Each structure stands twice: as C-alpha cells, then as structure tokens.
Amino acid sequence: METHLPKGYEPRDVEKKWYQAWESQGCFRADEHSPKPHYSIVIPPPNVTGVLHMGHALNNTLQDILVRWKRMSGHEVLWMPGTDHAGIATQNVVEKQLAAEGKDRHELGREAFIERVWRWRSESGGQIIHQLKRLGASCDWERERFTMDAGLSRAVREVFVSLYEDGLIYRDNRLINWCPRCHTALSDLEVEHEDKKGNLWHLRYPVVGSDRVLVVATTRPETMLGDTAVAVNPEDERYADLIGKTVLLPLVDREIPIIADEYVDKEFGSGAVKITPAHDFNDFEVGKRHSLEFINIFDPSGNVNENGGAYNGMERYAARKQVVADLEARGLLEKIEEHGNAVGECYRCRTVIEPYMSKQWYVNVGPLAEKAIEAVKDGRTRIVPEQWEKTYFEWMYNIKDWCISRQIWWGHRIPAWYCDDCEGVTVAREDAIVCAHCGGTRLRQETDVLDTWFSSALWPFSTMGWPEKTETLKKFYPTSCLVTGFDILFFWVARMMMMGLKFMGEVPFKEVYIHALVRDAQGQKMSKSKGNVIDPLSVIDEYGTDAFRFTLAAFAAMGRDIKLSTERIAGYRNFANKLWNASRFTLMNLEGFEPEGIDLDRFDLSPADTWILCRLAEAARETNQALRDYKFNDAAGVLYAFTWNSFCDWYIELVKDDLYGADPAVKSRAQSVLYVVLESLLRLLHPLMPFITEEIWQALPGRRPTTFLVDSPYPDGEGLPYAERGVAGMELIMETIKGIRNIRGEMDVAPSKQIQAVLDCKSEASAAVLRDGAGYVKALARVGELTLGVGVERPAQAATQVAGDVEILLPLAGLINVEEEEKRLLKEIAKVEKDVELFAKKLANENFVANAPRHVLEKDRAKLAEAEEKRAILQESLKKIQALR
RNA sequence: GGGCGAAUAGCUCAGCUGGGAGAGCAUCGGCCUUACAAGCCGAGGGUCACAGGUUCGAUCCCUGUUUCGCCCACCA
C-alpha cells in the first residue's frame, strides 16, 4: 500500500502551489455578464500602511469562507479588494521616514511630499495584499482598487460637489478637535476618550470693587489665560448679588464679567465656572449665548501664543505648571483636588487633542442619516447580530455634522477655489479656472484634504466604477454582505449607508455581519506597545493557513472579544493532520479504483456505509444552515465532529474489514463509499480549509468535472438519498461496541487480548441487527468468540453492560476481577438510578402529566422504562457477582 | 450620566423557539492495534455568578444585586 502523500501534512509548499494555480487560472475572477445569481462583498480596505494583524485575519477569513461557499454554491461571486490611502496614518509614516533623514515635509513642499508618498506606496504599500493572499483570500485581484486611484478620486469629487450643490456641505468657523502633533482638525469620532487621573484646581478670582474672591474649579488651569467670563447658575443665591459684576482675571489682569447661565451645576465644585470660549466646547456655547470674547491662547502646536502674555511660547503643560505656581505665589490657589477626567486623544498619534477655533468644512448629515435609519428599520439592510442595530440607531439619531477637512497633504484635496478678487468660493468637478461669482481668474485651491473616511464611505460603488453606469454596478450592486468589526460601525458602515442611499438610491449592502475583535489570551487588546501581538504570519508559518483559518472560524461566535490562544490553533493543526491521515488511508486503499460513473445505488450498502452517508448528508445540511446564519463556529464544529468522530473514529475503523477482505465486490463497494464520503467532505471543508482540501482532492484518483476543488459544487446534503434508510441499527451496534469497550477499559483488560462476548437480545430485531454487525463488534471491541440471539445461553458469571434492549455479557472466566466488576456495576447502577429517580419524579407530577406536550411526555416515559430496565439488569448482575464473594 | 455585552467543567468557550448540561485543552488509567503518538481506547470533573418571580418544568424568559469588559456622552 502506497501513496505519494507524505506522512504529515506540510502546509508551506502546498499553499503556495495552489494559490498560484487558482489565481493564474482565474478562479477568483468575477464576470458581470454571467447568468448566475450574484454574490458580492467589498473588502474593508486595509490601510496601505497596514501590516496584516489578527483583526484583518479574522475579517478576511470570514469573508473568504462566505465567498468560497457561495462560489461553490453556484453564484457568480465578486469579492472586491483594495486598500485605503489612510490620510493621516500614511502621512505620519512618510513623515517619520523624512524625520529619520533629518528633513520635514515643509522643506520638501507639498508636491514633492505627495510624490514621495506615492513612491513609498509603490515600494512598500502592497505588503498587506501579499499577506491576504497567504491567508487564502480569493479576491478578484484584477479589480484591486485604491481610494486615491483616478477613478475613485473622481467619485470623491462628484460626491463632494453634489453634496455642496445640495447645500449639505458648508464651511464654518467653530471649535473643533485639533491634534497639535498632526496639525489637523479631527472629526468627533477620531477622538478617543480615555479616563485619566487628573486634578481639579480651585482658583481664586478677585471680585472687582470688593474684597470677595470667586473660587472657580478647573481641570485645565492654563486655559485661564483665555478666560473671558465667570459663570454661575442663575438660581444660585450664593452668587446672586455678583451677577453683572466683574472679576479681575489674575496673571493677565483682564476684567471679565460674572454671568448667569443654566449650564452651571450649583452642586459641582464651588458652583462658579471659568469660561474659556476658545478652548472648551461647553464654554464655546456659553460664549456664543453671552456674546463673549473668544481669545485663542494657543498656536497650532499647542504652545501658548502672544495672547498668553508672559507665557507666550511655553508648551501647554509647561504653561500649566507655571500658571499654577504663579497663582500659588500670589495666594490665588485655593486648593488642588484629585479628579478623574476623560481626556481626548488623537486616534492616530495619541496626542491629547486641543479644542481649537478654526474654519472647517462640514457635511450636514442629518438628512442622510434619516434615510440610513429607514433602510435598517424596514429591513433593506439587515444587521447581524441584531443587537448592533440598536447601537447603529443610537448613533444615527444623535448624529452631529461631520467635519471633513484635514490640514494635511496626503488625501483628496477639496475641490474648492477661493477668489482673490471677490472672495467667493467656487466648488467644481473640474479644476476651476474662473471664479463662478465674479469671473476673476485669481483663484487659489483649498489646501485642505478630505477625511479619509469620506472616500471609504463611497467604497461599495466607487470601486465598481461609479459615477459611470457600469455593468459591474448593474450586476453586483447592492452588495450581498459586508463583513466587519464593530469598531468601525460608525466610521465606515454608517457612512457607507448614508452615501450609498444618497448616490445609488439603494443600500450598499443587504446584510452586515459584525464580528468580534481579536484579543490576546488574557483578553487584552493586542498592541505593539503591550508587546502581546500575535502575528498572523508567524502563526501561518508555524501551524499552516488552514489550521489558522479553522481556528478563527471556530472562534467567530464570540460576542465581542476573541481571546486567541496558540493552544487552540495547535488543536486545529492536529485536526488538519487528522484529515490528512484519513486521506492517506483512503488513498492507500483506493488502488486500482476508478471513480468514474460511481453509483452507490448499485450496491447493497453495509450498515456502516448507510450510517456514514446519512451522517454526511446531515453534516452537509447543518454546515449550509450554519453558513447561511453566519454561525461560522457551528459550521466548523459540525465539520470537525463529522471528520474526526464519525469518519475517522468510526467509519474508517468499520470499513477496514471490507477493504482488506477477499471479496472484490465488497471491497469495491467499500472503496466507493469511502471515496464519495472523502470527496464530499473535502468540498464541505474547502471554504474553511482551502489549501489542504485542494491538495488532497487533486490526489484523488480519476477525473472529476472541474479542474479545481474551488470550482466544484458545494454539497447541500439533499442529493444523498440515504437518510431514510436510517441509522438506528448501526447505532445499536456502536452502543454495543462501546459497552464492551467500557467494561474492558474500566477493568483493565489488555487491548491486545481477544475476549469472549455474549449478547442477549430482548428482540429479534436487535438480534438481526447485531448478527449483521457481528464483524464490527468483533473487530472494534476485540471480541474473539461472539454468541448472540434472543434467549441465548448465558454464561454463569459475567460482567454486564446494557445497550438498548441488548444485554452484554462478558464471561468472567479467568479474565475479570470480581471486585472490580462489583465496583463498576455499582457505579453504573448509581448513574442509572439517578435517571430513574429524575424521570419517575417528573412523571409522578400530575401537573407535568397534565400540561407537558405529548412528545415530551412520551419521550420521558420511554426513558424511564429504559432506565428501569437497565437498572434491573445491572442489579441482577450485581447480585450474582456479590454471590461469588 | 446613558447604552451594550459577559458571568456555564481546572482553563478557553459552545448551548437553536424554555423539556434529562456540551466541545477543545488540561487531568487520571490503559495502549506504538499495519492512516495518524499532532494518535487510539476508557474514565473523572459543573448548586450554569447571587436573590426573587413567571411556568407543570428555567442555564435559557422577567425583576433586582454583585463582578468584569466595551461603546457613547460637554459636568468645569
């Protein structure tokens, strides 16, 4: 017996070989002219700067499972790949490179810098694409897109100009989130709040024309340099007489009014609040209500500017220290308390953001959000799991205008031109040459670029060629499904919904599957700084892609977190190896076998054959159902159990006699079933484990209708008509084998020892089944001499076990320890006794009998009878055993 | 402050519309049985966080409590 498959599965070369073959043969190509029903997914575009991390690995594995499954299930599949230009992130990467060379982008100038970013991208930007391929991602790579491509840039412009024309984009001067390191505005979403320990400084502001001081509490004492009022609650009697008076702002000696505003909480701190309208979002509102002065005290880097008087030029935290010290020196520091505070940080560089006055571009998203809410409400888009709908609605209902301008260079430059003659703004699809207002030609283009997420919001249709009316859009939009993590539900999913509905008039995807985030084995977020990152590529190198993918699928059920452990991956590596060896066994036994025109109906199938084919059909049905429901873990579980427990542990063992026997007809039948089961199993497993399954499939004898497993039809379990023949008989045989094994195992009978067994059957039906399965029992339970039948002659002294209505008797003679048998029986009796009690009690309850549905009642009655029967047999046996002592 | 999620075997987690608690790993005992020691056979292990409620019946539904995690939010 020989096969050319090596003894252990070695993934590396196999993966490379088949991925290249699939790709070069166009297996992943989508055809918009195909008559087949469509299935489409757009990839969440990873940042060009990206390196494959666990999140990507999970996200893309799940997509690939869906896509491969649908492709095999007769759909024309488009999985649209690409990358995101990732404005700030990418700019930061290239700026760091420049810094290493002792340069900064301003030395280069805008054009040269952008040139440099493009160069960086062509040299090292494609990394993640290669990594996705190693993961097995079956995207249509010929369609790969980049958010800065000409086509997508055109879509961005079209959308910007349309929204502007519809009055949904406007420009305004207000307080925004400013990153002093990136030197750009950020949207609210791009600010991450982190609770930090801080202080509450209580400052004393002298009231003008009195000897009173007003104590104000602040978490940011340095901002007092920009105070333009102190506010108290209008209801607050303590300060009623001070309203309308002024205080002298210390250190800057500015006289500022004491005002009354509802916003002030009487209970908090001293009940008086310093108001810094240019540096705090609340104060900004108060400032507007009371027409206060807005004094900006910082420069774009977060250093105090000329408005800060003596503190001019100081870094903000140095200024804080100094301000506090100076106040203290003047006796104006009342006290310092500890105080927790949520500090906003830049999501790209973790620098503490500064509320900062500036003129920015905004999208009025309210009207867009309404449509996006409706679409989920009426089910045009379904979010799975449903719980996320609530989060989606919550955000949509409270949505605020979106600040889309960024003061960086890498990105889509805003198509707006300012006229030096009339100061009018011209927004246009083509680069403006003349002012739309005065006809002047002295135009300057807006230097700001758009938020990266603006272009990703268009991804589902911009990648398909919009604004052209392409065949691709016609065939594949709306997409079937979006697979993503909940961390970008607002950033991306919500915005795609709004833009898709606005510009395509249809939802961008019919279903959104939200998966969990991957964390380390301790549940910590993986991050470079924590050093707990598990690199997917090293996992792939160590365990193989298929084992890794299977692990991710098996973990996918988890609500929010996936705690990845390498032990678990090793377990699925073992599984891959198990499949490999089962396949080796099969191939070794398919010598001279020709699968062409195989027809199982021709054969008189054995009980084991029928059983495994039923199990296979069942597994196929369950796998399909699980995938339809996005229950990847169920799919993995079903296939794991079928492969290992049903196929390997039972069927392969059961079929050996048939394969090794002398009867060529029996052998041929066994080979046929073995072949059908393995071949179907490979197809079932392929979406989860594409490489190993292709490798084995290609090694199978004979020719199959398709060149690759990728293209072969996915089993749905309906085509195998063996289910109705039943599995009950085989299961009785298996129970019997397990019963004998139990006695042997419990009583330390050497596995090599052949024993004698008597099966006393209570029904002729069972006896017939067991006569049929006698070979199995002998082989798998290592029984030498087997006698069975109804009312068969019983050995005088035997160890006893029960399988259904069959009493298993293993004659003790010289084989078995009496005390051990007594112990074992007592244990068994105790177990069955518990069952008897449980069901007897239940059935004694009149209310239960009166109210429970009939099928429950009948089931419980049957179980009680069975348990009582078993108990009786075991007790009888116990008595005999005890009599021997 | 609002919202969401989690609590089940030593560990990591499954558990569908309520009807006798499951898997993997780990543990214990026995096996190199010609596909696989990354394996085979057998076994042990759980007051399903706590307290109430609904029900004939609750791990599952409802209420409350505790612990942990996440998201959103302008209380200085």
mmCIF file of C-alpha atoms in Angstrom, chain A residues 81-360:
data_model
loop_
_atom_site.group_PDB
_atom_site.id
_atom_site.type_symbol
_atom_site.label_atom_id
_atom_site.label_comp_id
_atom_site.label_asym_id
_atom_site.label_seq_id
_atom_site.Cartn_x
_atom_site.Cartn_y
_atom_site.Cartn_z
ATOM 1 C CA PRO A 81 -10.336 44.038 -2.986
ATOM 2 C CA GLY A 82 -8.346 47.178 -2.417
ATOM 3 C CA THR A 83 -6.642 49.464 0.015
ATOM 4 C CA ASP A 84 -7.310 52.770 1.697
ATOM 5 C CA HIS A 85 -4.940 55.698 1.367
ATOM 6 C CA ALA A 86 -5.340 56.325 5.112
ATOM 7 C CA GLY A 87 -4.576 60.030 5.071
ATOM 8 C CA ILE A 88 -3.137 60.829 8.450
ATOM 9 C CA ALA A 89 -1.709 57.387 9.122
ATOM 10 C CA THR A 90 0.161 57.259 5.854
ATOM 11 C CA GLN A 91 1.347 60.833 6.068
ATOM 12 C CA ASN A 92 2.707 60.051 9.515
ATOM 13 C CA VAL A 93 4.619 57.048 8.219
ATOM 14 C CA VAL A 94 6.300 59.007 5.469
ATOM 15 C CA GLU A 95 6.950 61.958 7.760
ATOM 16 C CA LYS A 96 8.721 59.619 10.137
ATOM 17 C CA GLN A 97 10.927 58.443 7.306
ATOM 18 C CA LEU A 98 11.719 62.036 6.469
ATOM 19 C CA ALA A 99 12.475 62.770 10.084
ATOM 20 C CA ALA A 100 14.974 59.927 10.072
ATOM 21 C CA GLU A 101 16.674 61.712 7.221
ATOM 22 C CA GLY A 102 16.623 64.913 9.214
ATOM 23 C CA LYS A 103 14.006 66.510 6.994
ATOM 24 C CA ASP A 104 10.412 67.553 7.319
ATOM 25 C CA ARG A 105 7.655 67.811 4.783
ATOM 26 C CA HIS A 106 7.702 71.598 4.688
ATOM 27 C CA GLU A 107 11.235 71.547 3.340
ATOM 28 C CA LEU A 108 10.091 69.300 0.529
ATOM 29 C CA GLY A 109 6.950 71.225 -0.223
ATOM 30 C CA ARG A 110 3.551 69.804 -0.934
ATOM 31 C CA GLU A 111 4.101 68.375 -4.384
ATOM 32 C CA ALA A 112 7.383 66.701 -3.646
ATOM 33 C CA PHE A 113 5.974 65.276 -0.438
ATOM 34 C CA ILE A 114 2.985 63.745 -2.179
ATOM 35 C CA GLU A 115 5.327 62.407 -4.809
ATOM 36 C CA ARG A 116 7.272 60.790 -2.028
ATOM 37 C CA VAL A 117 4.163 59.195 -0.531
ATOM 38 C CA TRP A 118 3.265 57.670 -3.867
ATOM 39 C CA ARG A 119 6.774 56.337 -4.146
ATOM 40 C CA TRP A 120 6.516 54.859 -0.695
ATOM 41 C CA ARG A 121 3.262 53.242 -1.670
ATOM 42 C CA SER A 122 4.622 51.631 -4.820
ATOM 43 C CA GLU A 123 7.618 50.324 -2.919
ATOM 44 C CA SER A 124 6.077 49.035 0.285
ATOM 45 C CA GLY A 125 2.363 49.714 0.148
ATOM 46 C CA GLY A 126 1.386 46.375 -1.304
ATOM 47 C CA GLN A 127 2.581 44.325 1.618
ATOM 48 C CA ILE A 128 -0.805 43.627 3.049
ATOM 49 C CA ILE A 129 -2.123 42.376 -0.280
ATOM 50 C CA HIS A 130 0.515 39.658 -0.329
ATOM 51 C CA GLN A 131 -0.350 38.798 3.212
ATOM 52 C CA LEU A 132 -4.029 38.486 2.349
ATOM 53 C CA LYS A 133 -3.072 36.081 -0.375
ATOM 54 C CA ARG A 134 -1.171 33.953 2.082
ATOM 55 C CA LEU A 135 -4.347 33.835 4.111
ATOM 56 C CA GLY A 136 -6.002 32.382 1.051
ATOM 57 C CA ALA A 137 -8.228 35.349 0.291
ATOM 58 C CA SER A 138 -9.951 34.668 -3.004
ATOM 59 C CA CYS A 139 -10.495 38.247 -4.099
ATOM 60 C CA ASP A 140 -10.740 39.210 -7.726
ATOM 61 C CA TRP A 141 -7.323 40.810 -7.646
ATOM 62 C CA GLU A 142 -7.543 42.096 -11.167
ATOM 63 C CA ARG A 143 -10.028 44.613 -9.835
ATOM 64 C CA GLU A 144 -7.906 45.842 -6.963
ATOM 65 C CA ARG A 145 -8.685 49.462 -6.133
ATOM 66 C CA PHE A 146 -7.051 52.208 -4.111
ATOM 67 C CA THR A 147 -9.003 55.100 -2.665
ATOM 68 C CA MET A 148 -6.616 57.557 -4.339
ATOM 69 C CA ASP A 149 -6.955 55.992 -7.804
ATOM 70 C CA ALA A 150 -8.083 58.302 -10.568
ATOM 71 C CA GLY A 151 -11.489 56.661 -10.772
ATOM 72 C CA LEU A 152 -12.161 56.759 -7.082
ATOM 73 C CA SER A 153 -10.877 60.308 -6.852
ATOM 74 C CA ARG A 154 -13.361 61.273 -9.498
ATOM 75 C CA ALA A 155 -16.128 59.670 -7.457
ATOM 76 C CA VAL A 156 -14.982 61.610 -4.422
ATOM 77 C CA ARG A 157 -15.168 64.868 -6.321
ATOM 78 C CA GLU A 158 -18.542 64.077 -7.777
ATOM 79 C CA VAL A 159 -19.917 63.339 -4.329
ATOM 80 C CA PHE A 160 -18.380 66.410 -2.755
ATOM 81 C CA VAL A 161 -19.697 68.734 -5.435
ATOM 82 C CA SER A 162 -23.173 67.184 -5.428
ATOM 83 C CA LEU A 163 -23.446 67.468 -1.680
ATOM 84 C CA TYR A 164 -22.246 71.062 -1.906
ATOM 85 C CA GLU A 165 -24.814 71.798 -4.567
ATOM 86 C CA ASP A 166 -27.491 70.252 -2.401
ATOM 87 C CA GLY A 167 -26.438 72.536 0.418
ATOM 88 C CA LEU A 168 -25.278 69.611 2.508
ATOM 89 C CA ILE A 169 -21.650 70.676 2.592
ATOM 90 C CA TYR A 170 -20.732 74.003 4.137
ATOM 91 C CA ARG A 171 -17.842 75.814 5.737
ATOM 92 C CA ASP A 172 -17.878 77.263 9.222
ATOM 93 C CA ASN A 173 -15.661 78.714 11.891
ATOM 94 C CA ARG A 174 -16.136 76.896 15.154
ATOM 95 C CA LEU A 175 -14.415 74.921 17.824
ATOM 96 C CA ILE A 176 -13.026 71.653 16.521
ATOM 97 C CA ASN A 177 -10.837 68.834 17.770
ATOM 98 C CA TRP A 178 -7.291 69.729 16.908
ATOM 99 C CA CYS A 179 -4.298 67.446 17.078
ATOM 100 C CA PRO A 180 -1.299 69.598 17.981
ATOM 101 C CA ARG A 181 1.050 66.954 16.636
ATOM 102 C CA CYS A 182 -0.638 66.085 13.354
ATOM 103 C CA HIS A 183 -1.627 69.716 12.914
ATOM 104 C CA THR A 184 -5.056 68.926 11.670
ATOM 105 C CA ALA A 185 -8.678 69.002 12.632
ATOM 106 C CA LEU A 186 -10.300 65.684 13.510
ATOM 107 C CA SER A 187 -13.897 64.559 13.484
ATOM 108 C CA ASP A 188 -15.551 63.693 16.782
ATOM 109 C CA LEU A 189 -15.109 60.012 16.005
ATOM 110 C CA GLU A 190 -11.397 60.372 15.584
ATOM 111 C CA VAL A 191 -11.008 61.484 19.166
ATOM 112 C CA GLU A 192 -10.643 58.682 21.662
ATOM 113 C CA HIS A 193 -11.555 59.457 25.218
ATOM 114 C CA GLU A 194 -9.522 57.908 27.929
ATOM 115 C CA ASP A 195 -10.133 58.251 31.625
ATOM 116 C CA LYS A 196 -7.060 59.637 33.282
ATOM 117 C CA LYS A 197 -6.170 60.691 36.752
ATOM 118 C CA GLY A 198 -6.010 64.450 36.926
ATOM 119 C CA ASN A 199 -6.510 67.312 39.295
ATOM 120 C CA LEU A 200 -9.160 69.838 39.931
ATOM 121 C CA TRP A 201 -7.505 73.149 40.656
ATOM 122 C CA HIS A 202 -9.533 75.667 42.620
ATOM 123 C CA LEU A 203 -8.531 79.186 41.630
ATOM 124 C CA ARG A 204 -9.426 82.437 43.343
ATOM 125 C CA TYR A 205 -10.559 85.272 41.136
ATOM 126 C CA PRO A 206 -10.817 88.630 42.999
ATOM 127 C CA VAL A 207 -14.138 90.396 42.503
ATOM 128 C CA VAL A 208 -13.607 93.952 41.297
ATOM 129 C CA GLY A 209 -14.707 96.630 43.734
ATOM 130 C CA SER A 210 -14.985 94.252 46.686
ATOM 131 C CA ASP A 211 -12.794 92.160 48.889
ATOM 132 C CA ARG A 212 -14.542 88.961 47.874
ATOM 133 C CA VAL A 213 -12.950 86.289 45.748
ATOM 134 C CA LEU A 214 -14.796 83.963 43.458
ATOM 135 C CA VAL A 215 -13.428 80.437 43.521
ATOM 136 C CA VAL A 216 -13.566 78.552 40.232
ATOM 137 C CA ALA A 217 -12.588 74.952 39.695
ATOM 138 C CA THR A 218 -10.830 73.748 36.568
ATOM 139 C CA THR A 219 -9.047 70.707 35.214
ATOM 140 C CA ARG A 220 -7.003 72.890 32.904
ATOM 141 C CA PRO A 221 -5.644 75.873 34.808
ATOM 142 C CA GLU A 222 -3.546 77.122 31.891
ATOM 143 C CA THR A 223 -6.672 77.947 29.938
ATOM 144 C CA MET A 224 -7.443 80.712 32.422
ATOM 145 C CA LEU A 225 -5.240 82.856 30.214
ATOM 146 C CA GLY A 226 -8.112 82.814 27.752
ATOM 147 C CA ASP A 227 -10.975 83.272 30.201
ATOM 148 C CA THR A 228 -13.490 85.890 29.188
ATOM 149 C CA ALA A 229 -16.121 85.370 31.894
ATOM 150 C CA VAL A 230 -17.040 83.529 35.035
ATOM 151 C CA ALA A 231 -20.432 81.867 35.067
ATOM 152 C CA VAL A 232 -22.746 80.933 37.918
ATOM 153 C CA ASN A 233 -26.150 79.356 37.957
ATOM 154 C CA PRO A 234 -28.920 81.988 37.843
ATOM 155 C CA GLU A 235 -30.691 80.166 40.694
ATOM 156 C CA ASP A 236 -27.684 80.158 42.939
ATOM 157 C CA GLU A 237 -28.351 82.511 45.871
ATOM 158 C CA ARG A 238 -24.726 82.486 46.928
ATOM 159 C CA TYR A 239 -23.730 84.410 43.877
ATOM 160 C CA ALA A 240 -26.948 86.264 43.003
ATOM 161 C CA ASP A 241 -25.528 89.610 44.036
ATOM 162 C CA LEU A 242 -22.385 89.126 41.960
ATOM 163 C CA ILE A 243 -24.084 88.637 38.610
ATOM 164 C CA GLY A 244 -23.263 91.583 36.400
ATOM 165 C CA LYS A 245 -20.159 92.477 38.387
ATOM 166 C CA THR A 246 -16.665 91.621 37.190
ATOM 167 C CA VAL A 247 -13.619 89.796 38.408
ATOM 168 C CA LEU A 248 -10.026 90.675 37.709
ATOM 169 C CA LEU A 249 -8.502 87.746 35.902
ATOM 170 C CA PRO A 250 -5.219 87.065 37.686
ATOM 171 C CA LEU A 251 -1.889 86.945 35.841
ATOM 172 C CA VAL A 252 -3.326 88.652 32.789
ATOM 173 C CA ASP A 253 -5.147 91.408 34.710
ATOM 174 C CA ARG A 254 -8.178 91.360 32.446
ATOM 175 C CA GLU A 255 -11.508 92.456 33.846
ATOM 176 C CA ILE A 256 -14.128 89.858 32.865
ATOM 177 C CA PRO A 257 -17.848 89.697 33.635
ATOM 178 C CA ILE A 258 -19.676 87.397 36.022
ATOM 179 C CA ILE A 259 -22.580 85.967 34.062
ATOM 180 C CA ALA A 260 -25.505 83.675 34.826
ATOM 181 C CA ASP A 261 -26.018 80.548 32.756
ATOM 182 C CA GLU A 262 -28.141 77.436 33.231
ATOM 183 C CA TYR A 263 -25.261 75.272 32.161
ATOM 184 C CA VAL A 264 -23.574 75.725 35.538
ATOM 185 C CA ASP A 265 -24.206 72.991 38.067
ATOM 186 C CA LYS A 266 -24.629 74.512 41.536
ATOM 187 C CA GLU A 267 -23.529 71.328 43.210
ATOM 188 C CA PHE A 268 -20.244 70.850 41.406
ATOM 189 C CA GLY A 269 -17.068 72.455 42.750
ATOM 190 C CA SER A 270 -17.706 75.914 44.004
ATOM 191 C CA GLY A 271 -20.654 76.496 41.723
ATOM 192 C CA ALA A 272 -18.709 79.036 39.705
ATOM 193 C CA VAL A 273 -17.130 78.201 36.375
ATOM 194 C CA LYS A 274 -14.398 79.954 34.478
ATOM 195 C CA ILE A 275 -15.415 80.404 30.859
ATOM 196 C CA THR A 276 -12.832 79.928 28.113
ATOM 197 C CA PRO A 277 -14.899 80.080 24.932
ATOM 198 C CA ALA A 278 -11.999 79.415 22.571
ATOM 199 C CA HIS A 279 -10.792 76.266 24.308
ATOM 200 C CA ASP A 280 -13.709 74.344 25.693
ATOM 201 C CA PHE A 281 -16.788 73.000 23.955
ATOM 202 C CA ASN A 282 -19.204 73.975 26.719
ATOM 203 C CA ASP A 283 -17.642 77.343 27.157
ATOM 204 C CA PHE A 284 -17.883 77.877 23.432
ATOM 205 C CA GLU A 285 -21.666 77.554 23.665
ATOM 206 C CA VAL A 286 -21.820 79.777 26.713
ATOM 207 C CA GLY A 287 -19.636 82.294 24.919
ATOM 208 C CA LYS A 288 -21.969 82.354 21.954
ATOM 209 C CA ARG A 289 -25.032 82.792 24.177
ATOM 210 C CA HIS A 290 -23.486 85.699 26.009
ATOM 211 C CA SER A 291 -21.548 87.235 23.120
ATOM 212 C CA LEU A 292 -18.286 86.810 24.949
ATOM 213 C CA GLU A 293 -14.884 87.431 23.504
ATOM 214 C CA PHE A 294 -13.135 84.362 22.033
ATOM 215 C CA ILE A 295 -9.480 84.565 22.910
ATOM 216 C CA ASN A 296 -7.290 81.913 21.353
ATOM 217 C CA ILE A 297 -4.243 81.398 23.520
ATOM 218 C CA PHE A 298 -2.562 78.506 21.647
ATOM 219 C CA ASP A 299 -0.711 78.131 18.409
ATOM 220 C CA PRO A 300 -1.296 75.071 16.207
ATOM 221 C CA SER A 301 1.343 73.101 18.085
ATOM 222 C CA GLY A 302 -0.333 73.621 21.418
ATOM 223 C CA ASN A 303 2.100 76.243 22.665
ATOM 224 C CA VAL A 304 0.882 79.420 24.268
ATOM 225 C CA ASN A 305 0.717 82.273 21.769
ATOM 226 C CA GLU A 306 1.081 86.049 22.108
ATOM 227 C CA ASN A 307 -2.330 86.253 23.792
ATOM 228 C CA GLY A 308 -0.818 84.443 26.714
ATOM 229 C CA GLY A 309 1.276 87.390 27.776
ATOM 230 C CA ALA A 310 4.188 86.285 29.879
ATOM 231 C CA TYR A 311 3.551 82.668 28.985
ATOM 232 C CA ASN A 312 3.973 83.235 25.279
ATOM 233 C CA GLY A 313 5.900 80.397 23.688
ATOM 234 C CA MET A 314 5.505 77.929 26.521
ATOM 235 C CA GLU A 315 4.409 74.404 25.788
ATOM 236 C CA ARG A 316 0.880 73.855 27.143
ATOM 237 C CA TYR A 317 1.828 71.599 30.045
ATOM 238 C CA ALA A 318 4.787 73.748 30.990
ATOM 239 C CA ALA A 319 2.419 76.695 30.942
ATOM 240 C CA ARG A 320 0.062 74.782 33.216
ATOM 241 C CA LYS A 321 2.797 74.223 35.779
ATOM 242 C CA GLN A 322 3.899 77.815 35.605
ATOM 243 C CA VAL A 323 0.386 79.239 35.840
ATOM 244 C CA VAL A 324 -0.334 77.134 38.911
ATOM 245 C CA ALA A 325 2.967 78.114 40.513
ATOM 246 C CA ASP A 326 2.378 81.784 39.821
ATOM 247 C CA LEU A 327 -1.165 81.655 41.190
ATOM 248 C CA GLU A 328 0.062 79.908 44.275
ATOM 249 C CA ALA A 329 2.755 82.534 44.754
ATOM 250 C CA ARG A 330 0.061 85.170 44.670
ATOM 251 C CA GLY A 331 -2.111 83.279 47.148
ATOM 252 C CA LEU A 332 -4.740 82.656 44.491
ATOM 253 C CA LEU A 333 -4.640 78.874 44.569
ATOM 254 C CA GLU A 334 -7.377 77.714 46.916
ATOM 255 C CA LYS A 335 -6.676 74.009 46.750
ATOM 256 C CA ILE A 336 -5.888 71.083 44.490
ATOM 257 C CA GLU A 337 -8.098 68.010 44.446
ATOM 258 C CA GLU A 338 -7.633 64.748 42.665
ATOM 259 C CA HIS A 339 -10.116 64.359 39.869
ATOM 260 C CA GLY A 340 -10.633 61.759 37.178
ATOM 261 C CA ASN A 341 -11.094 63.162 33.751
ATOM 262 C CA ALA A 342 -11.832 61.862 30.276
ATOM 263 C CA VAL A 343 -9.079 63.208 28.076
ATOM 264 C CA GLY A 344 -9.496 63.231 24.315
ATOM 265 C CA GLU A 345 -6.628 61.832 22.290
ATOM 266 C CA CYS A 346 -5.821 61.736 18.609
ATOM 267 C CA TYR A 347 -6.666 58.234 17.341
ATOM 268 C CA ARG A 348 -3.600 58.258 15.157
ATOM 269 C CA CYS A 349 -0.864 59.512 17.444
ATOM 270 C CA ARG A 350 -2.376 59.530 20.937
ATOM 271 C CA THR A 351 -1.572 63.198 21.435
ATOM 272 C CA VAL A 352 -4.061 64.971 23.674
ATOM 273 C CA ILE A 353 -6.341 66.939 21.404
ATOM 274 C CA GLU A 354 -6.972 70.613 21.834
ATOM 275 C CA PRO A 355 -10.358 72.232 21.275
ATOM 276 C CA TYR A 356 -9.371 74.846 18.747
ATOM 277 C CA MET A 357 -11.135 77.571 16.799
ATOM 278 C CA SER A 358 -10.837 77.220 13.061
ATOM 279 C CA LYS A 359 -12.666 77.339 9.807
ATOM 280 C CA GLN A 360 -13.501 73.874 8.524
#
